[in-house]
Tab-separated table of C-alpha atoms and ligand atoms in Angstrom:
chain	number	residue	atom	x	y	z
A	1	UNK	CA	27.490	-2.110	-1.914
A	2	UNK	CA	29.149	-2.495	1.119
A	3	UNK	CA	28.754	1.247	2.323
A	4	UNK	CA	25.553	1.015	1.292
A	5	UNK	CA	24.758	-1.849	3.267
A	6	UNK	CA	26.835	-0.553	6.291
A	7	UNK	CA	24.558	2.532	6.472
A	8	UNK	CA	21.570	0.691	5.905
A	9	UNK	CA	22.382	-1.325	8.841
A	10	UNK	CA	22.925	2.015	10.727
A	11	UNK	CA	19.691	3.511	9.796
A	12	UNK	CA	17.575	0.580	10.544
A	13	UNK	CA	19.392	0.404	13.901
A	14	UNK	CA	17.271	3.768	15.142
A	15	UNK	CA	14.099	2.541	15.590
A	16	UNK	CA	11.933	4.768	14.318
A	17	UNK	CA	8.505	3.621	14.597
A	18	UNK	CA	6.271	6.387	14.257
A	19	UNK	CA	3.022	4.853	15.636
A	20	UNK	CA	1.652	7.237	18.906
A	21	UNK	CA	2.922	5.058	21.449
A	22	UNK	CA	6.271	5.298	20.796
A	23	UNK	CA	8.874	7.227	21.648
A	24	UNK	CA	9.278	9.796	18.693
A	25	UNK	CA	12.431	11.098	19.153
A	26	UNK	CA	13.587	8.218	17.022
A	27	UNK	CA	11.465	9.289	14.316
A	28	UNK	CA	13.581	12.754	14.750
A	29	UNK	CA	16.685	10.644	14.896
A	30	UNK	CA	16.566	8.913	11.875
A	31	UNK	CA	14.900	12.062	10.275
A	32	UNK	CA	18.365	13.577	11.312
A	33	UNK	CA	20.368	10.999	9.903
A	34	UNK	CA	18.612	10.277	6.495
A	35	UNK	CA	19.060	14.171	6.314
A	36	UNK	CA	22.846	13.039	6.836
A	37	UNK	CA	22.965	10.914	3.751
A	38	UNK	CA	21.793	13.069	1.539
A	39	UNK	CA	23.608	15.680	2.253
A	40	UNK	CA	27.029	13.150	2.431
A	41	UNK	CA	25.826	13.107	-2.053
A	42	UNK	CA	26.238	16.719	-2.215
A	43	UNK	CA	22.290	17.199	-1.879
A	44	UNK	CA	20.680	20.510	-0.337
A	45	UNK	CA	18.391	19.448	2.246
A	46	UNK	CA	15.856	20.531	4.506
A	47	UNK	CA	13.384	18.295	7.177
A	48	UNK	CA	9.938	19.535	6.745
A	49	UNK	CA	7.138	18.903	8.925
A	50	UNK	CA	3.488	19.938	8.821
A	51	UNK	CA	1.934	19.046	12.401
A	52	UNK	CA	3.076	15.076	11.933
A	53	UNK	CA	6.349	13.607	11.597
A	54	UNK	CA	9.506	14.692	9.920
A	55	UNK	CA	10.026	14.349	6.179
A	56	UNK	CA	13.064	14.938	4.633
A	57	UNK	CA	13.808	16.735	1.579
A	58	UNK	CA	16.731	16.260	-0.494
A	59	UNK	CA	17.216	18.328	-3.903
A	60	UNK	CA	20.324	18.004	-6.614
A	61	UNK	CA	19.698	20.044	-9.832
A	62	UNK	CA	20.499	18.152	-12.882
A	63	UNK	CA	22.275	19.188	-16.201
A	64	UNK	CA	20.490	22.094	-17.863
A	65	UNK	CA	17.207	21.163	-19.403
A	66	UNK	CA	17.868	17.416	-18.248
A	67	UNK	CA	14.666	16.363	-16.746
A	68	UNK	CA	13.586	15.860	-12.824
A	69	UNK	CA	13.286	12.488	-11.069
A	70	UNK	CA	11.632	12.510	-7.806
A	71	UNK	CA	12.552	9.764	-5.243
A	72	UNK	CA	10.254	8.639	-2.793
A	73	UNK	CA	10.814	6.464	0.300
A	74	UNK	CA	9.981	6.617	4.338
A	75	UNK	CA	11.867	6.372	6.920
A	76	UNK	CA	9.242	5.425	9.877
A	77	UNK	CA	8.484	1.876	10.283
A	78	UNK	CA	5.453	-0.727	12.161
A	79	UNK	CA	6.306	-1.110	15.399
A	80	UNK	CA	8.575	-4.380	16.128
A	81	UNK	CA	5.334	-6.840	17.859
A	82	UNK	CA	5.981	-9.073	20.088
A	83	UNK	CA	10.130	-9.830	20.851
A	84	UNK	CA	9.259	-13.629	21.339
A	85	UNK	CA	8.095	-13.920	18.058
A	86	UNK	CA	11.719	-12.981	16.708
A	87	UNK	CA	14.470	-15.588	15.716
A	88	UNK	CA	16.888	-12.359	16.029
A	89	UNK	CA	17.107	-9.131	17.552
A	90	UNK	CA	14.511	-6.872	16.604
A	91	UNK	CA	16.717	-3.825	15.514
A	92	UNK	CA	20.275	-5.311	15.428
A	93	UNK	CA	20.336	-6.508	11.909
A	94	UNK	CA	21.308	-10.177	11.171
A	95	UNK	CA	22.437	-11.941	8.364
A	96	UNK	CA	21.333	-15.741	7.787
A	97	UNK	CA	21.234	-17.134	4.151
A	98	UNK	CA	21.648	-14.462	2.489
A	99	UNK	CA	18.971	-12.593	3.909
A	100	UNK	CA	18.896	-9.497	6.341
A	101	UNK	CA	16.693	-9.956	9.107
A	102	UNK	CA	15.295	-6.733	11.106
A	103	UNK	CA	11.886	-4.055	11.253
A	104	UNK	CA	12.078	-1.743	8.907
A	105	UNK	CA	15.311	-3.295	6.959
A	106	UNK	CA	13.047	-3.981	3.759
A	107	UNK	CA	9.933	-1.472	4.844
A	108	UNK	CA	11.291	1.063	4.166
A	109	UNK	CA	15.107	1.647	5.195
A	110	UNK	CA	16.566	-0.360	1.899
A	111	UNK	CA	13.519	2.065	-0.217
A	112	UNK	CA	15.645	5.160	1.906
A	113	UNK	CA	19.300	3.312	0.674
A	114	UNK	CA	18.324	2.234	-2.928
A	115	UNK	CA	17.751	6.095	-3.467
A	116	UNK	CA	21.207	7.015	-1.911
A	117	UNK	CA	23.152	4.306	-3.577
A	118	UNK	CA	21.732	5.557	-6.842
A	119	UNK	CA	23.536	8.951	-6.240
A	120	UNK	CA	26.430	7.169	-5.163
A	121	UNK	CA	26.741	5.503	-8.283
A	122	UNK	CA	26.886	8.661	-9.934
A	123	UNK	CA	29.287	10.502	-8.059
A	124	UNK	CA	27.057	13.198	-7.060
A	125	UNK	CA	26.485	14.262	-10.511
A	126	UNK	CA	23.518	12.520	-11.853
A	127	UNK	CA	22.530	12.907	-15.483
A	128	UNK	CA	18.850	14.050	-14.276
A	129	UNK	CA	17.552	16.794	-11.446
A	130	UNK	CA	16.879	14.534	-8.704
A	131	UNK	CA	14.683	15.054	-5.636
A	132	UNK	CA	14.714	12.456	-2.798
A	133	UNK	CA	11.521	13.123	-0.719
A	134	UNK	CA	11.721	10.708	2.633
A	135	UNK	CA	8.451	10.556	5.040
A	136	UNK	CA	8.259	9.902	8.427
A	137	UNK	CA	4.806	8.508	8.981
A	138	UNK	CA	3.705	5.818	6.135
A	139	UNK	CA	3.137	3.742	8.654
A	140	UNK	CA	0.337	5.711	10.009
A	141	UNK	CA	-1.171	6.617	6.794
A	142	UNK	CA	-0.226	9.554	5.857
A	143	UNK	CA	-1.947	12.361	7.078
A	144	UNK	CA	0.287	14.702	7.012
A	145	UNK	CA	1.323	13.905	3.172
A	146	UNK	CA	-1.596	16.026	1.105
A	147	UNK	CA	-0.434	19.277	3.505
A	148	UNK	CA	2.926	18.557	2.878
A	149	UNK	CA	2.656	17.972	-0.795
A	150	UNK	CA	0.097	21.062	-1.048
A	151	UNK	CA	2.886	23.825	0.561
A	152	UNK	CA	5.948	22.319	-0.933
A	153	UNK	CA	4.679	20.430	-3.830
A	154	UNK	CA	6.350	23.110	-6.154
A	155	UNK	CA	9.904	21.823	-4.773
A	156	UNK	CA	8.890	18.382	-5.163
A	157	UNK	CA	7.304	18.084	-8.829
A	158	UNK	CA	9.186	16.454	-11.221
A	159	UNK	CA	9.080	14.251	-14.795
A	160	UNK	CA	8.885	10.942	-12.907
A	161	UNK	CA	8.180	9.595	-9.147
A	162	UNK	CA	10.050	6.722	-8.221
A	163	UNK	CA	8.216	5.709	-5.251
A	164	UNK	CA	10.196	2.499	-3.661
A	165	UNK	CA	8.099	1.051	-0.989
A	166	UNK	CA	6.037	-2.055	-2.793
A	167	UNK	CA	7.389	-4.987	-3.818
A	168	UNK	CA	9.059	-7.617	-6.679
A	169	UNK	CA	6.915	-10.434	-8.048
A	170	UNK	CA	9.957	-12.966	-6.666
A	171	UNK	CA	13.133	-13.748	-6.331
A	172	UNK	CA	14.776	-13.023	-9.932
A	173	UNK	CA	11.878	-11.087	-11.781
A	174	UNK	CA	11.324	-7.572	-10.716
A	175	UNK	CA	7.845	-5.970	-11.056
A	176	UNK	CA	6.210	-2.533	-11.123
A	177	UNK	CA	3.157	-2.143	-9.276
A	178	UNK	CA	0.953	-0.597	-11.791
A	179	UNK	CA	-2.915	-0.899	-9.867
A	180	UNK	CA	-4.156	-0.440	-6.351
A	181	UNK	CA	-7.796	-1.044	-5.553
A	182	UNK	CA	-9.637	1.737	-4.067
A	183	UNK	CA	-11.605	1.550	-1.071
A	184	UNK	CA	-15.370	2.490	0.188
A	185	UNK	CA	-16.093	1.440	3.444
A	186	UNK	CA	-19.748	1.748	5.362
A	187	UNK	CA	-22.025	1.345	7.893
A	188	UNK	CA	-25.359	-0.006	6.929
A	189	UNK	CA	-28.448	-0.206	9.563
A	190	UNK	CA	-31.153	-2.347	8.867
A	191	UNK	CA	-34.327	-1.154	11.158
A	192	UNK	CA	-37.623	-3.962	11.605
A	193	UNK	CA	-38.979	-2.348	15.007
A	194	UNK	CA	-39.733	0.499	16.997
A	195	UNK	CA	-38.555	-1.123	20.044
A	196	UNK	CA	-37.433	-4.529	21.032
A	197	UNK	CA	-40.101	-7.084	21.544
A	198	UNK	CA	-40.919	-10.722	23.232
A	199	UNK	CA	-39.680	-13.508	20.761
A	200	UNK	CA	-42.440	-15.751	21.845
A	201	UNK	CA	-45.247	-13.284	21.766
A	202	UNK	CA	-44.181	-11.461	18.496
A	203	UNK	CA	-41.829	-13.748	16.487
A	204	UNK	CA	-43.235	-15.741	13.408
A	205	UNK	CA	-45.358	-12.021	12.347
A	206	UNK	CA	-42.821	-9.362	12.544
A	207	UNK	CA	-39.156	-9.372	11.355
A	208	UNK	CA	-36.273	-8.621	13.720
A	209	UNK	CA	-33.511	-6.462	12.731
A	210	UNK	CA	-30.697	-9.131	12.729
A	211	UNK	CA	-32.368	-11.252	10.310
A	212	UNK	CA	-32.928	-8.498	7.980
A	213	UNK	CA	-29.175	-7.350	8.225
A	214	UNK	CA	-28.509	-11.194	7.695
A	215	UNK	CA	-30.482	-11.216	4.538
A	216	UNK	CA	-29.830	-8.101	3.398
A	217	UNK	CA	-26.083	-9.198	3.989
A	218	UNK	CA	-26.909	-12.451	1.831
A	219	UNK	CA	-27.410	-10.761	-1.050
A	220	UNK	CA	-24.080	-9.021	-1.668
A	221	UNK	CA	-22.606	-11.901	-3.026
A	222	UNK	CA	-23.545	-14.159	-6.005
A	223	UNK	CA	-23.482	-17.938	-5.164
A	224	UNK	CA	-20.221	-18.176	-6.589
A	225	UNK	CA	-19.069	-15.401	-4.541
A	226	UNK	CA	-18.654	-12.487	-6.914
A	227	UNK	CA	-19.839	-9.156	-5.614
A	228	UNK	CA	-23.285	-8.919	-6.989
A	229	UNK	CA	-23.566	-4.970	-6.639
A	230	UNK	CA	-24.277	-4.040	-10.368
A	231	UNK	CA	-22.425	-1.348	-12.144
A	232	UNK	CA	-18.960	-1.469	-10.572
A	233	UNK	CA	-16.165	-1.494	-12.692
A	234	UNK	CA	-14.017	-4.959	-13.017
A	235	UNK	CA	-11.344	-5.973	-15.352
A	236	UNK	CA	-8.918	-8.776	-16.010
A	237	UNK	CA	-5.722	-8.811	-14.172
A	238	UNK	CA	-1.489	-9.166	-15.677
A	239	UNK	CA	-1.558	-12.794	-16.810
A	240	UNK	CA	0.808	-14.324	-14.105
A	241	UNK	CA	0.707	-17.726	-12.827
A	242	UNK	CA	-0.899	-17.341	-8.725
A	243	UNK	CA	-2.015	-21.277	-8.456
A	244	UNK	CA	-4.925	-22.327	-5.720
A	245	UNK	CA	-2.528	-24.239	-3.692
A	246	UNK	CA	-0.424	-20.538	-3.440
A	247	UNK	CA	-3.506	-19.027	-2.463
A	248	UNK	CA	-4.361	-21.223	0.011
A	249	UNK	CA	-1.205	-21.665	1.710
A	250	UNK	CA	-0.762	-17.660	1.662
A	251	UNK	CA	-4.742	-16.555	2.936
A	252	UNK	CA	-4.517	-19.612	5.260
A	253	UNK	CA	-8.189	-20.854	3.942
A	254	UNK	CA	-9.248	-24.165	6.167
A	255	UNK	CA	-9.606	-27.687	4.764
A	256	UNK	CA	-12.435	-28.191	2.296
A	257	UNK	CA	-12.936	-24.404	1.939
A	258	UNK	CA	-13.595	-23.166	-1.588
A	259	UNK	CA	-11.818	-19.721	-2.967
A	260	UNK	CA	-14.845	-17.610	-3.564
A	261	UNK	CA	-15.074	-15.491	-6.670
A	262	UNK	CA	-14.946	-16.168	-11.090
A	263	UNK	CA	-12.061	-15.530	-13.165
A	264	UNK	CA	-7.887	-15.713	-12.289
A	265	UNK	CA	-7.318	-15.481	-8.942
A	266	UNK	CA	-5.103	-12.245	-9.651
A	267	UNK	CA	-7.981	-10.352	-10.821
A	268	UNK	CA	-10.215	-11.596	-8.195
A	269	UNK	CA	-6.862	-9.914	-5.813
A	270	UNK	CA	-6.459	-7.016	-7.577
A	271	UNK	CA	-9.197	-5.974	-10.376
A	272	UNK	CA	-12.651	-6.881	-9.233
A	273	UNK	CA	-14.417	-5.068	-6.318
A	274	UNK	CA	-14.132	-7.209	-3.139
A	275	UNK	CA	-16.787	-7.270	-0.226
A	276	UNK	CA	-16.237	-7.962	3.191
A	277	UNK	CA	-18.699	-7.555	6.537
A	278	UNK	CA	-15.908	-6.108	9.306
A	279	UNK	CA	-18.387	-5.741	12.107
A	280	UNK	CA	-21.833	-6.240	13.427
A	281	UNK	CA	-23.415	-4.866	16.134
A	282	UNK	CA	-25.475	-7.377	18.144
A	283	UNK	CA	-26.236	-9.094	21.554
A	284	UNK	CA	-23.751	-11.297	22.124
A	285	UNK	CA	-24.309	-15.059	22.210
A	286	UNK	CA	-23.459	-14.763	26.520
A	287	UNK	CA	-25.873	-12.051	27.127
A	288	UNK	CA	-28.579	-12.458	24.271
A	289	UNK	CA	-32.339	-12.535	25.640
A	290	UNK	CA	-35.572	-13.974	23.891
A	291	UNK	CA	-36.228	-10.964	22.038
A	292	UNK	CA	-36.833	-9.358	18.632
A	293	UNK	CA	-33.790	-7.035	18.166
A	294	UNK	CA	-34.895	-3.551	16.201
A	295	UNK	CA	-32.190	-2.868	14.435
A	296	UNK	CA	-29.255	-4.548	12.889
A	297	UNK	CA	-26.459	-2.869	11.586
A	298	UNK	CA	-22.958	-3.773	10.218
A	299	UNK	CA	-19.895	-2.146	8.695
A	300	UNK	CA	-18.434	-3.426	4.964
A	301	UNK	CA	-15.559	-2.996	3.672
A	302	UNK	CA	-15.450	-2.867	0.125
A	303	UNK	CA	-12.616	-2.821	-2.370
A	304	UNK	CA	-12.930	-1.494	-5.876
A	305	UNK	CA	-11.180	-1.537	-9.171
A	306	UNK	CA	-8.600	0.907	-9.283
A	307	UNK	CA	-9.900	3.268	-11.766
A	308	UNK	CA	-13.175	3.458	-9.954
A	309	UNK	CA	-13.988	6.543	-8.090
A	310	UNK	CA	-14.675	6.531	-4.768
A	311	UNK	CA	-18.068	8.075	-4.867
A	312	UNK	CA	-19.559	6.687	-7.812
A	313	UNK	CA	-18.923	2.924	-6.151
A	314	UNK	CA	-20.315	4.332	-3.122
A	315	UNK	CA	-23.890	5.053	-4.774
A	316	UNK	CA	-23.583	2.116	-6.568
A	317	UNK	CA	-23.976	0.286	-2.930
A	318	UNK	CA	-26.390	2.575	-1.145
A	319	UNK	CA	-28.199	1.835	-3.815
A	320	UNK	CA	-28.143	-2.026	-3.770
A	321	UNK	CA	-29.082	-1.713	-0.121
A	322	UNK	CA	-31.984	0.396	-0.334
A	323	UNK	CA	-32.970	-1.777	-3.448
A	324	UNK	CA	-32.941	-5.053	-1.156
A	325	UNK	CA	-34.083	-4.239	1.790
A	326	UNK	CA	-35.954	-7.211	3.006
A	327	UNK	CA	-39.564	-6.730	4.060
A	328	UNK	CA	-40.136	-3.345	3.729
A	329	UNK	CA	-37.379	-2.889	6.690
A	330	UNK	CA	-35.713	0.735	6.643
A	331	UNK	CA	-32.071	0.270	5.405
A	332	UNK	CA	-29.671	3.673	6.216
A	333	UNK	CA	-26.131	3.923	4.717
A	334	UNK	CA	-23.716	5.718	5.991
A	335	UNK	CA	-19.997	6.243	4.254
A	336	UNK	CA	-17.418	5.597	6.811
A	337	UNK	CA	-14.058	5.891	4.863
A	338	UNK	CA	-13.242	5.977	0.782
A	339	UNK	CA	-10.012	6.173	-0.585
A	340	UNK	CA	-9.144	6.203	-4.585
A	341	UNK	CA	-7.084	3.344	-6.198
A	342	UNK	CA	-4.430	4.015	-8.325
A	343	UNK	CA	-3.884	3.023	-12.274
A	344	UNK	CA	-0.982	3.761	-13.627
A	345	UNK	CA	-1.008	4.734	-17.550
A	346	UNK	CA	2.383	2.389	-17.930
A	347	UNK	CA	3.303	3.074	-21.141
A	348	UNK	CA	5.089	5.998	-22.813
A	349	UNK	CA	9.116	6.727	-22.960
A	350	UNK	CA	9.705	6.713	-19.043
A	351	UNK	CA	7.827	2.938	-18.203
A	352	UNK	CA	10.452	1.635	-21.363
A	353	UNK	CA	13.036	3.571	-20.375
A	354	UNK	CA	12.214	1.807	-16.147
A	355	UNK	CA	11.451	-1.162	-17.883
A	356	UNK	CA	15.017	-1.544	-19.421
A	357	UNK	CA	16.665	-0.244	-16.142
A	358	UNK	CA	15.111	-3.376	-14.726
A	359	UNK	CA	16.005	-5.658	-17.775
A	360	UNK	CA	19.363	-4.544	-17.089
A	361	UNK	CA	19.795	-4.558	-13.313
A	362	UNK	CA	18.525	-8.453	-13.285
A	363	UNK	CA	20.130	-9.830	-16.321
A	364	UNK	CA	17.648	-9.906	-19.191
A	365	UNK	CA	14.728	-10.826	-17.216
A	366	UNK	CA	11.608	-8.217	-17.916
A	367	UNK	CA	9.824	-6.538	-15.270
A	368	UNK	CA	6.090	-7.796	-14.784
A	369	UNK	CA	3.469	-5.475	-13.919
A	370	UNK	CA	2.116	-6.346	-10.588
A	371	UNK	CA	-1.339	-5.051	-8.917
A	372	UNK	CA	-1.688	-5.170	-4.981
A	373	UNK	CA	-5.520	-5.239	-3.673
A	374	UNK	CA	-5.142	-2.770	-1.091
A	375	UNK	CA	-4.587	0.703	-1.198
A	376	UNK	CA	-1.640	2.882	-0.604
A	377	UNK	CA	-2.762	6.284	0.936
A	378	UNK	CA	0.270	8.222	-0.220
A	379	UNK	CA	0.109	6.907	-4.273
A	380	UNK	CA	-3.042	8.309	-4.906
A	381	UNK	CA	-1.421	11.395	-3.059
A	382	UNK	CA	1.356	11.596	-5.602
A	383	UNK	CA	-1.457	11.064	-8.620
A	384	UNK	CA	-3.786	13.123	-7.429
A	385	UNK	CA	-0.779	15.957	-7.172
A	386	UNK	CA	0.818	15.618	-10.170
A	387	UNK	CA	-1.476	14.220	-12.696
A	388	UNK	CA	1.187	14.779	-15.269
A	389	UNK	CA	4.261	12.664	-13.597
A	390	UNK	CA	4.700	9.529	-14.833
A	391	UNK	CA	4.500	7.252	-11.412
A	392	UNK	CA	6.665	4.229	-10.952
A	393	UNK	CA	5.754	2.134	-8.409
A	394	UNK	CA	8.637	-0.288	-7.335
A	395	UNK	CA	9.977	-1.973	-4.087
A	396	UNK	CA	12.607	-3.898	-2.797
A	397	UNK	CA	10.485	-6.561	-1.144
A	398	UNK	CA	9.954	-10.099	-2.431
A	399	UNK	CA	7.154	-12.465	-1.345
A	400	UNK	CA	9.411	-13.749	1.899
A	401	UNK	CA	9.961	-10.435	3.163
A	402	UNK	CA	7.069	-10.177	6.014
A	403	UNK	CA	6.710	-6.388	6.400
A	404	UNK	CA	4.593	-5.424	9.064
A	405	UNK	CA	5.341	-8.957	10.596
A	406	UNK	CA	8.141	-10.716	13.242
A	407	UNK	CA	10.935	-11.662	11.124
A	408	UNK	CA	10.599	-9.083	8.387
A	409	UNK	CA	14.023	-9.265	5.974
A	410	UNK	CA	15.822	-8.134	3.330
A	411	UNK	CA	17.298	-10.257	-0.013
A	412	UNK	CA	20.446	-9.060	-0.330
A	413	UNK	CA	21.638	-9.726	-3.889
A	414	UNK	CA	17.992	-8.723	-5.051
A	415	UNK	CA	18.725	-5.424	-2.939
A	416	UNK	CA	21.410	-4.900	-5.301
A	417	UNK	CA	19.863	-5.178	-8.183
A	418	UNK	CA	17.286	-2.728	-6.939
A	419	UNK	CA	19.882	-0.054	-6.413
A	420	UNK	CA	21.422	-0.929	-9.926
A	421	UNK	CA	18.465	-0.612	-11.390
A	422	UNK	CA	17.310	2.669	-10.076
A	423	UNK	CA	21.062	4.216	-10.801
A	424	UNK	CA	20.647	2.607	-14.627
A	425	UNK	CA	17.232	4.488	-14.594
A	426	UNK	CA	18.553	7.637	-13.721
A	427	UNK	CA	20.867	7.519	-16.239
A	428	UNK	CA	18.294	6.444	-19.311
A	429	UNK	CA	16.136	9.417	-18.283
A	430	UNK	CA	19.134	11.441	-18.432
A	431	UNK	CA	19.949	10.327	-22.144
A	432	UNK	CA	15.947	11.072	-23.054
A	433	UNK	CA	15.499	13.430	-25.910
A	434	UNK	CA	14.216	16.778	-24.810
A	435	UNK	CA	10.920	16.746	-24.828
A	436	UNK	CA	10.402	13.305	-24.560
A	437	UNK	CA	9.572	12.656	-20.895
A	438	UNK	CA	6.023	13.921	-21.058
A	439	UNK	CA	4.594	11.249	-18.686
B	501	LIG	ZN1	6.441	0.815	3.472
């Protein structure tokens, strides 16, 4: 561990953030030196980029007929914020209690090491083919990824995916993310009048457009808050204890506000649709005049079980629109964005074979299956690719962690146990039975 952790500390010291604005030849840098590190474990490596940022490729055949493990991190990270807002240098990594405080320590550099000390720990001769596959831009979704995975995707397929970039359920249980909710996002116009009109000679006969997108609005919700759009899939979520006062003190939800919503809170997170208005175009409040607007129109953002698809939610809501369109208005929907969720089939040899691996690594405790309520672009990527991989989605990140945020760190000892973990999985795949991998 304490190599491991030495070049972890090197690698997060590049600071490769891989959003536009920055300088990229970090992102080449630590391209170069994850490169480096694989090639230090005897791996034959090459950096492959198709027209965004580098990925790195890593390959170590296994014994003969021993089945392929694919390893998935990335090596870009969010860009630091604001300096101020930092107890310790942004890049410089710094220990306090235990903890290792720095962007991109946790998201995604310790993913990057957990792979490399799981090689380490076999000498360079794991019991399984093993892949590493290392991207340089899931911090900017991923665009590159289905062009990448569509030219090389032969090099890259394998029995499993590993793909280390979520998180564990807390300090001392691990977890596997096994759901992401999908997402459908649109842009709904609600039309009342040919042109805009005098309030006072016109209003109390004809409707204005804002009030129709307000009712219209209104009625995507049941008075308990549920999404009232019928026909979209919803399902109970893993049975873990998530208590109000954990939600509250998490969403930051003001005094005397009421969670909105039936069932556990987790499935109301993670397996029920979820509807939120993002924008609305209107005069604003400074510059409104006594007039009927024509047209009201708004952009929602809703989340959907993760076995949904995409386009099937998507009617679902045009058609709820249409349906309620108050006063005869003319409702238009247009779909801005979709994106599939992701359910894992988490059973079969490999999820017991990771599931003991994790037993192990933390000292008898099981692994709980976790769900996250947003999506992760490259997941579906990896599903959509190879439909016959088993998937294992785990992390090294704990609820204290703060990716993305000022202050993001690292748990050290549950960083080890991560690593063990993942070298104690690579070794019960290894020991599988021919044939027994089918995922
Ligand atoms: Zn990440």
């Amino acid at each position: 561990m304490p190599g491991v952790r030495s070049d972890l500390e090197a690698l997060t010291r590049i600071p490769s953030v891989s959003l536009d604005s920055f300088d990229q030849r970090h992102v080449d840098d630590s391209a170069r030196a994850v490169a480096d590190l694989l090639r230090a474990e005897g791996m034959e490596v090459r950096i492959v980029q198709e027209g965004g940022r580098p990925a790195v490729v890593g390959h170590l055949p296994g014994p003969e007929g021993a089945p392929t493990v694919l390893l998935y991190a990335h090596h870009d990270v969010q860009p630091p914020g604001d300096e101020a807002d930092w107890n310790t240098p942004m890049f410089e990594p710094t220990e306090i209690d235990g903890r290792l405080y720095a962007r991109g320590i946790a998201d995604d550099k310790a993913g990057v090491m957990a792979h490399v000390a799981a090689l380490r720990a076999h000498g360079g001769k794991p019991p399984v083919g093993v892949t590493v596959f290392v991207e340089g831009e899931e911090e900017i979704a991923s665009e590159s990824l289905p062009t990448i995975l569509e030219r090389h995707g032969d090099s890259l397929r394998a029995d499993a995916i590993v793909l280390a970039d979520s998180q564990n359920w807390k300090i001392g249980v691990p977890a596997l993310t096994t759901t992401l909710r999908g997402l459908v996002r649109v842009v709904v116009e609600v039309k009342a009048l040919e042109h805009g009109v005098h309030s006072g000679m016109f209003g109390g006969a004809v409707p204005d457009g804002l009030t129709a997108l307000a009712r219209l609005l209104a009625t995507l919700h049941d008075d308990e808050g549920n999404v009232a759009v019928a026909g979209l899939k919803s399902s109970e979520a893993a049975d873990l204890d998530y208590p109000e006062e954990v939600l509250r003190a998490e969403s930051g939800l003001a005094e005397g506000v009421q969670p909105i919503g039936s069932g556990s809170f987790l499935s109301r997170l993670w397996t029920k649709p979820s509807m939120t208005v993002i924008g609305i175009d209107a005069p604003s409040v400074a510059k409104a005049a006594n007039l009927l607007t024509p047209v009201g129109r708004a952009k929602l953002s809703m989340r959907i079980h993760p076995a949904e698809v995409p386009g099937t939610a998507y009617e679902l809501l045009k058609k709820h629109l249409e349906d309620n369109a108050p006063w005869g208005c003319q409702v238009s929907v247009t779909l801005d964005d979709e994106g599939p969720g992701f359910a894992a089939d988490a059973q079969g040899p490999i999820y017991e074979e990771a599931r003991a691996a994790f037993r192990d690594a933390w000292d008898g405790t099981d692994p709980v299956d976790i769900g996250v309520g947003g999506s992760i672009p490259f997941v579906a990527s990896f599903a959509e690719r190879f439909p016959d991989a088993a998937i294992l989605v785990t992390g090294v990140e704990d609820p204290d962690t703060r990716a993305h945020a000022a202050n993001e760190s690292l748990h050290l000892a549950e960083f080890e146990r991560v690593c063990l973990a993942e070298a104690l999985l690579l070794e019960r795949l290894g020991a599988l039975p021919t044939g027994g991998t089918d995922g």
